[in-house]
Coordinates of C-alpha atoms in Angstrom, one line a residue:
X1 CA 0.0 0.0 0.0
X2 CA 1.1 3.5 -0.8
X3 CA 0.4 6.9 0.8
X4 CA -2.0 9.2 -1.0
X5 CA -3.9 12.4 -0.3
X6 CA -6.9 10.5 1.1
X7 CA -5.3 8.5 3.9
X8 CA -4.3 11.2 6.3
X9 CA -7.7 11.0 8.2
X10 CA -9.9 8.1 9.0
X11 CA -13.0 10.2 8.1
X12 CA -11.8 11.2 4.6
X13 CA -13.4 9.3 1.8
X14 CA -11.5 8.6 -1.4
X15 CA -13.3 9.2 -4.8
X16 CA -13.6 5.4 -5.0
X17 CA -15.5 5.3 -1.8
X18 CA -12.8 3.8 0.4
X19 CA -11.5 4.6 3.9
X20 CA -7.8 4.0 3.7
X21 CA -7.1 4.2 7.4
X22 CA -9.6 1.4 8.0
X23 CA -7.9 -0.7 5.2
X24 CA -4.5 -0.1 6.8
X25 CA -5.9 -1.4 10.1
X26 CA -7.2 -4.5 8.3
X27 CA -3.7 -4.9 6.8
X28 CA -2.2 -4.9 10.3
X29 CA -4.4 -8.0 11.1
X30 CA -2.9 -9.7 8.1
X31 CA 0.6 -9.0 9.3
X32 CA 0.0 -10.5 12.8
X33 CA 0.8 -14.1 13.7
X34 CA -1.9 -16.6 12.6
X35 CA -5.0 -17.4 14.7
X36 CA -7.6 -20.0 13.9
X37 CA -10.9 -21.1 15.3
X38 CA -13.4 -23.9 14.5
X39 CA -16.6 -25.1 16.2
X40 CA -18.8 -28.1 16.4
X41 CA -22.3 -28.3 17.9
X42 CA -20.9 -28.6 21.4
X43 CA -17.3 -27.2 21.4
X44 CA -15.2 -24.4 20.0
X45 CA -11.4 -24.6 19.7
X46 CA -9.1 -21.6 19.3
X47 CA -5.5 -21.9 18.2
X48 CA -2.7 -19.4 17.5
X49 CA 1.0 -19.4 16.5
X50 CA 3.4 -18.1 19.2
X51 CA 5.8 -15.6 17.7
X52 CA 8.7 -14.1 19.7
X53 CA 10.6 -11.0 18.7
X54 CA 13.9 -12.7 19.3
X55 CA 15.3 -15.8 20.7
X56 CA 15.9 -14.0 24.0
X57 CA 12.3 -13.0 24.6
X58 CA 9.1 -14.9 25.3
X59 CA 6.2 -14.8 23.0
X60 CA 3.2 -12.5 23.5
X61 CA -0.1 -13.9 24.7
X62 CA -2.6 -14.2 21.8
X63 CA -5.5 -16.0 23.5
X64 CA -7.5 -14.4 26.3
X65 CA -10.2 -15.7 28.6
X66 CA -13.1 -13.3 28.8
X67 CA -15.5 -15.3 30.9
X68 CA -16.1 -19.0 31.7
X69 CA -18.1 -19.3 28.5
X70 CA -16.2 -16.9 26.2
X71 CA -12.6 -16.5 25.0
X72 CA -10.8 -14.7 22.2
X73 CA -7.8 -15.2 19.9
X74 CA -6.3 -12.2 18.3
X75 CA -4.1 -11.3 15.3
X76 CA -2.6 -7.8 14.9
X77 CA -1.6 -5.3 17.5
X78 CA -1.5 -7.2 20.8
X79 CA -1.9 -4.0 22.8
X80 CA -5.2 -3.3 21.1
X81 CA -6.3 -6.8 21.7
X82 CA -5.6 -6.5 25.4
X83 CA -7.7 -3.4 25.6
X84 CA -10.6 -4.9 23.8
X85 CA -10.5 -8.1 25.8
X86 CA -10.6 -6.1 29.0
X87 CA -13.6 -4.2 27.7
X88 CA -15.3 -7.6 26.9
X89 CA -14.6 -8.8 30.5
X90 CA -16.2 -5.7 31.9
X91 CA -19.3 -6.2 29.8
X92 CA -19.6 -9.8 30.9
X93 CA -19.2 -8.8 34.6
X94 CA -21.8 -6.0 34.3
X95 CA -24.3 -8.2 32.6
X96 CA -23.8 -11.0 35.0
X97 CA -24.2 -8.7 38.0
X98 CA -27.4 -7.1 36.6
X99 CA -29.2 -10.1 35.2
X100 CA -27.5 -13.0 37.1
X101 CA -26.9 -14.9 33.9
X102 CA -24.1 -15.2 31.4
X103 CA -23.9 -12.6 28.6
X104 CA -25.1 -14.1 25.2
X105 CA -22.1 -14.4 22.8
X106 CA -23.9 -12.6 19.9
X107 CA -24.8 -9.6 22.1
X108 CA -21.2 -9.2 23.2
X109 CA -20.0 -9.4 19.6
X110 CA -22.4 -6.7 18.5
X111 CA -21.2 -4.4 21.4
X112 CA -17.6 -5.0 20.4
X113 CA -18.4 -4.3 16.7
X114 CA -20.1 -1.0 17.7
X115 CA -17.1 0.0 19.7
X116 CA -14.8 -0.7 16.7
X117 CA -17.2 1.2 14.4
X118 CA -16.9 4.4 16.4
X119 CA -13.2 4.5 15.6
X120 CA -14.0 4.7 11.9
X121 CA -16.1 7.8 12.3
X122 CA -14.1 10.0 14.6
X123 CA -11.2 12.0 13.2
X124 CA -9.4 12.1 16.6
X125 CA -9.4 8.3 16.9
X126 CA -7.8 5.5 14.9
X127 CA -9.3 2.1 14.1
X128 CA -8.2 -0.8 16.3
X129 CA -5.4 -2.7 14.5
X130 CA -6.5 -6.1 15.7
X131 CA -8.9 -8.9 14.5
X132 CA -10.6 -11.0 17.1
X133 CA -11.9 -14.6 16.8
X134 CA -14.6 -14.8 19.6
X135 CA -15.4 -18.3 20.7
X136 CA -18.3 -18.9 23.1
X137 CA -21.1 -21.1 24.3
X138 CA -24.6 -20.0 25.3
X139 CA -28.2 -21.3 25.4
X140 CA -28.3 -21.3 21.6
X141 CA -25.2 -23.5 21.2
X142 CA -21.5 -23.0 20.3
X143 CA -20.5 -19.9 18.3
X144 CA -17.4 -18.6 16.5
X145 CA -17.3 -15.0 15.4
X146 CA -14.8 -12.8 13.6
X147 CA -14.7 -9.1 14.6
X148 CA -13.0 -6.9 12.0
X149 CA -11.4 -3.5 12.6
X150 CA -14.0 -2.0 10.2
X151 CA -16.7 -2.8 12.7
X152 CA -18.1 -5.7 10.7
X153 CA -18.6 -9.1 12.3
X154 CA -19.3 -12.5 10.9
X155 CA -20.2 -15.9 12.3
X156 CA -18.2 -18.9 11.0
X157 CA -18.0 -22.6 11.2
X158 CA -14.2 -22.3 11.0
X159 CA -11.9 -19.4 10.1
X160 CA -8.3 -18.3 10.2
X161 CA -6.7 -14.8 10.4
X162 CA -3.2 -13.4 10.4
X163 CA -0.1 -14.0 8.3
X164 CA -0.1 -17.1 6.1
X165 CA -3.7 -17.8 7.2
X166 CA -4.7 -18.7 3.6
X167 CA -3.1 -22.1 3.9
X168 CA -5.1 -22.8 7.1
X169 CA -8.3 -21.5 5.4
X170 CA -7.7 -24.0 2.5
X171 CA -7.4 -26.9 5.0
X172 CA -10.5 -25.8 6.9
X173 CA -12.5 -25.4 3.7
X174 CA -11.7 -29.0 2.8
X175 CA -12.7 -30.3 6.3
X176 CA -15.5 -28.0 7.6
X177 CA -18.4 -30.2 6.7
X178 CA -17.3 -32.8 9.3
X179 CA -16.9 -30.2 12.1
X180 CA -20.6 -30.1 13.1
X181 CA -20.6 -33.6 14.6
X182 CA -16.9 -33.8 15.5
X183 CA -15.7 -34.7 19.0
X184 CA -13.7 -32.4 21.1
X185 CA -10.4 -34.3 20.4
X186 CA -11.1 -34.3 16.6
X187 CA -11.6 -30.5 16.7
X188 CA -8.3 -30.1 18.5
X189 CA -6.6 -32.3 16.0
X190 CA -8.0 -30.2 13.1
X191 CA -6.9 -27.0 14.8
X192 CA -3.4 -28.3 15.2
X193 CA -3.4 -29.5 11.6
X194 CA -4.5 -26.0 10.4
X195 CA -1.8 -24.4 12.6
X196 CA 0.8 -26.6 11.0
X197 CA -0.3 -25.4 7.5
X198 CA 0.6 -21.8 8.5
X199 CA 4.2 -22.8 9.6
X200 CA 5.5 -23.5 6.1
X201 CA 7.7 -26.4 6.9
X202 CA 8.6 -25.4 10.4
X203 CA 8.2 -28.3 12.9
X204 CA 5.0 -28.1 14.9
X205 CA 5.7 -28.3 18.6
X206 CA 3.7 -27.3 21.7
X207 CA 6.2 -24.4 22.2
X208 CA 5.1 -22.7 18.9
X209 CA 1.4 -22.9 19.3
X210 CA -1.4 -22.3 21.9
X211 CA -4.7 -24.1 21.9
X212 CA -7.8 -23.2 24.0
X213 CA -11.2 -25.0 24.3
X214 CA -14.7 -24.2 25.5
X215 CA -17.7 -26.5 25.3
X216 CA -20.6 -28.1 27.1
X217 CA -19.6 -28.9 30.6
X218 CA -16.1 -27.4 29.9
X219 CA -15.4 -23.8 30.8
X220 CA -13.0 -21.8 28.6
X221 CA -9.4 -22.8 29.3
X222 CA -6.0 -22.8 27.6
X223 CA -4.5 -26.3 27.3
X224 CA -1.0 -26.6 28.9
X225 CA 2.0 -27.4 26.7
X226 CA 2.3 -30.9 27.9
X227 CA -1.2 -31.8 26.9
X228 CA -0.8 -30.1 23.5
X229 CA 2.5 -32.0 22.8
X230 CA 0.8 -35.3 23.8
X231 CA -1.9 -34.6 21.2
X232 CA 0.6 -33.7 18.6
X233 CA 2.4 -37.0 19.1
X234 CA -0.8 -39.0 19.3
X235 CA -2.3 -37.5 16.1
X236 CA 1.0 -37.8 14.3
X237 CA 0.7 -34.3 13.1
X238 CA 4.3 -33.5 12.5
X239 CA 5.3 -34.5 9.0
X240 CA 8.8 -35.2 10.0
X241 CA 7.6 -37.9 12.4
X242 CA 6.3 -40.1 9.6
X243 CA 9.6 -42.0 9.7
X244 CA 9.6 -42.6 13.5
X245 CA 5.9 -43.3 13.3
X246 CA 6.7 -46.4 11.3
X247 CA 9.1 -47.8 14.0
X248 CA 6.3 -49.1 16.2
X249 CA 4.9 -50.9 13.2
X250 CA 8.3 -52.4 12.5
X251 CA 8.6 -53.6 16.1
X252 CA 5.1 -54.8 16.4
X253 CA 5.0 -56.3 12.9
X254 CA 8.0 -57.6 11.2
X255 CA 11.4 -56.1 10.2
X256 CA 10.0 -53.7 7.7
X257 CA 12.3 -50.7 7.4
X258 CA 11.3 -47.5 9.1
X259 CA 12.4 -45.4 6.1
X260 CA 9.6 -44.0 4.0
X261 CA 11.0 -45.3 0.7
X262 CA 10.4 -49.1 1.1
X263 CA 6.9 -49.0 -0.4
X264 CA 7.9 -52.1 -2.4
X265 CA 9.3 -53.8 0.7
X266 CA 6.0 -53.0 2.5
X267 CA 4.1 -54.7 -0.2
X268 CA 6.3 -57.8 0.2
X269 CA 6.3 -57.7 4.0
X270 CA 2.7 -58.8 4.8
X271 CA 0.2 -56.3 6.0
X272 CA 2.3 -53.4 7.1
X273 CA 0.2 -50.6 8.6
X274 CA -0.1 -47.4 6.4
X275 CA 2.3 -44.6 7.2
X276 CA -0.4 -41.9 7.6
X277 CA -4.0 -42.3 8.8

């Protein structure tokens, strides 16, 4: 994107009917580390890529708990995400205090979108440079929403935002029809697979991703690294583990080589289990 005479103010329209400052905020979301979300009828799973500024620093937190039934994953400016997640917590607390019941997810998303829209209509403000995936569970079921810096919001079965998110979207588009009746563990598996698609060859480990779950009988919580690593190992998600994954087959079966090349040897060596399931 290039500077022009119509992008100095968020309230200035271009002749083509565009607000460039809002578009720049949406571009900031695309530059952030990837975040994905997917839902079934009973659960919603959020995942994100942990990105550190240097090897000496820790990564910034990208998934926030809002209430027992709501959580968010962000991509873009983390500081803006913290401010908005605090606003969402306050709204949940106020609603719960007033009505003694949890705030419906859809209502909170509308309030958040209204707050973002105000920043597109005031010359002394700037749009929030963060996109939020809001996961929640209420009386009407599980929900996954995307809130955009422009003030728009959309409900999705599955979605991905941030850098290199297109690869994750492609994976989710191939699989989304099975998400409705999927179990909790299947959703987590698909979330990890989608995260792996955004890493572009980098090995998927629990240290480079964060996963959170909310569902029926399960309040929103972030899975610890040990649990995530066990799931990665159990689901054989890491591509480089295809070779080691064959070793148990070789021990349990016969002396079939653990290297991926002996397809011919596998044919000769009676019923060797397939490499990838």
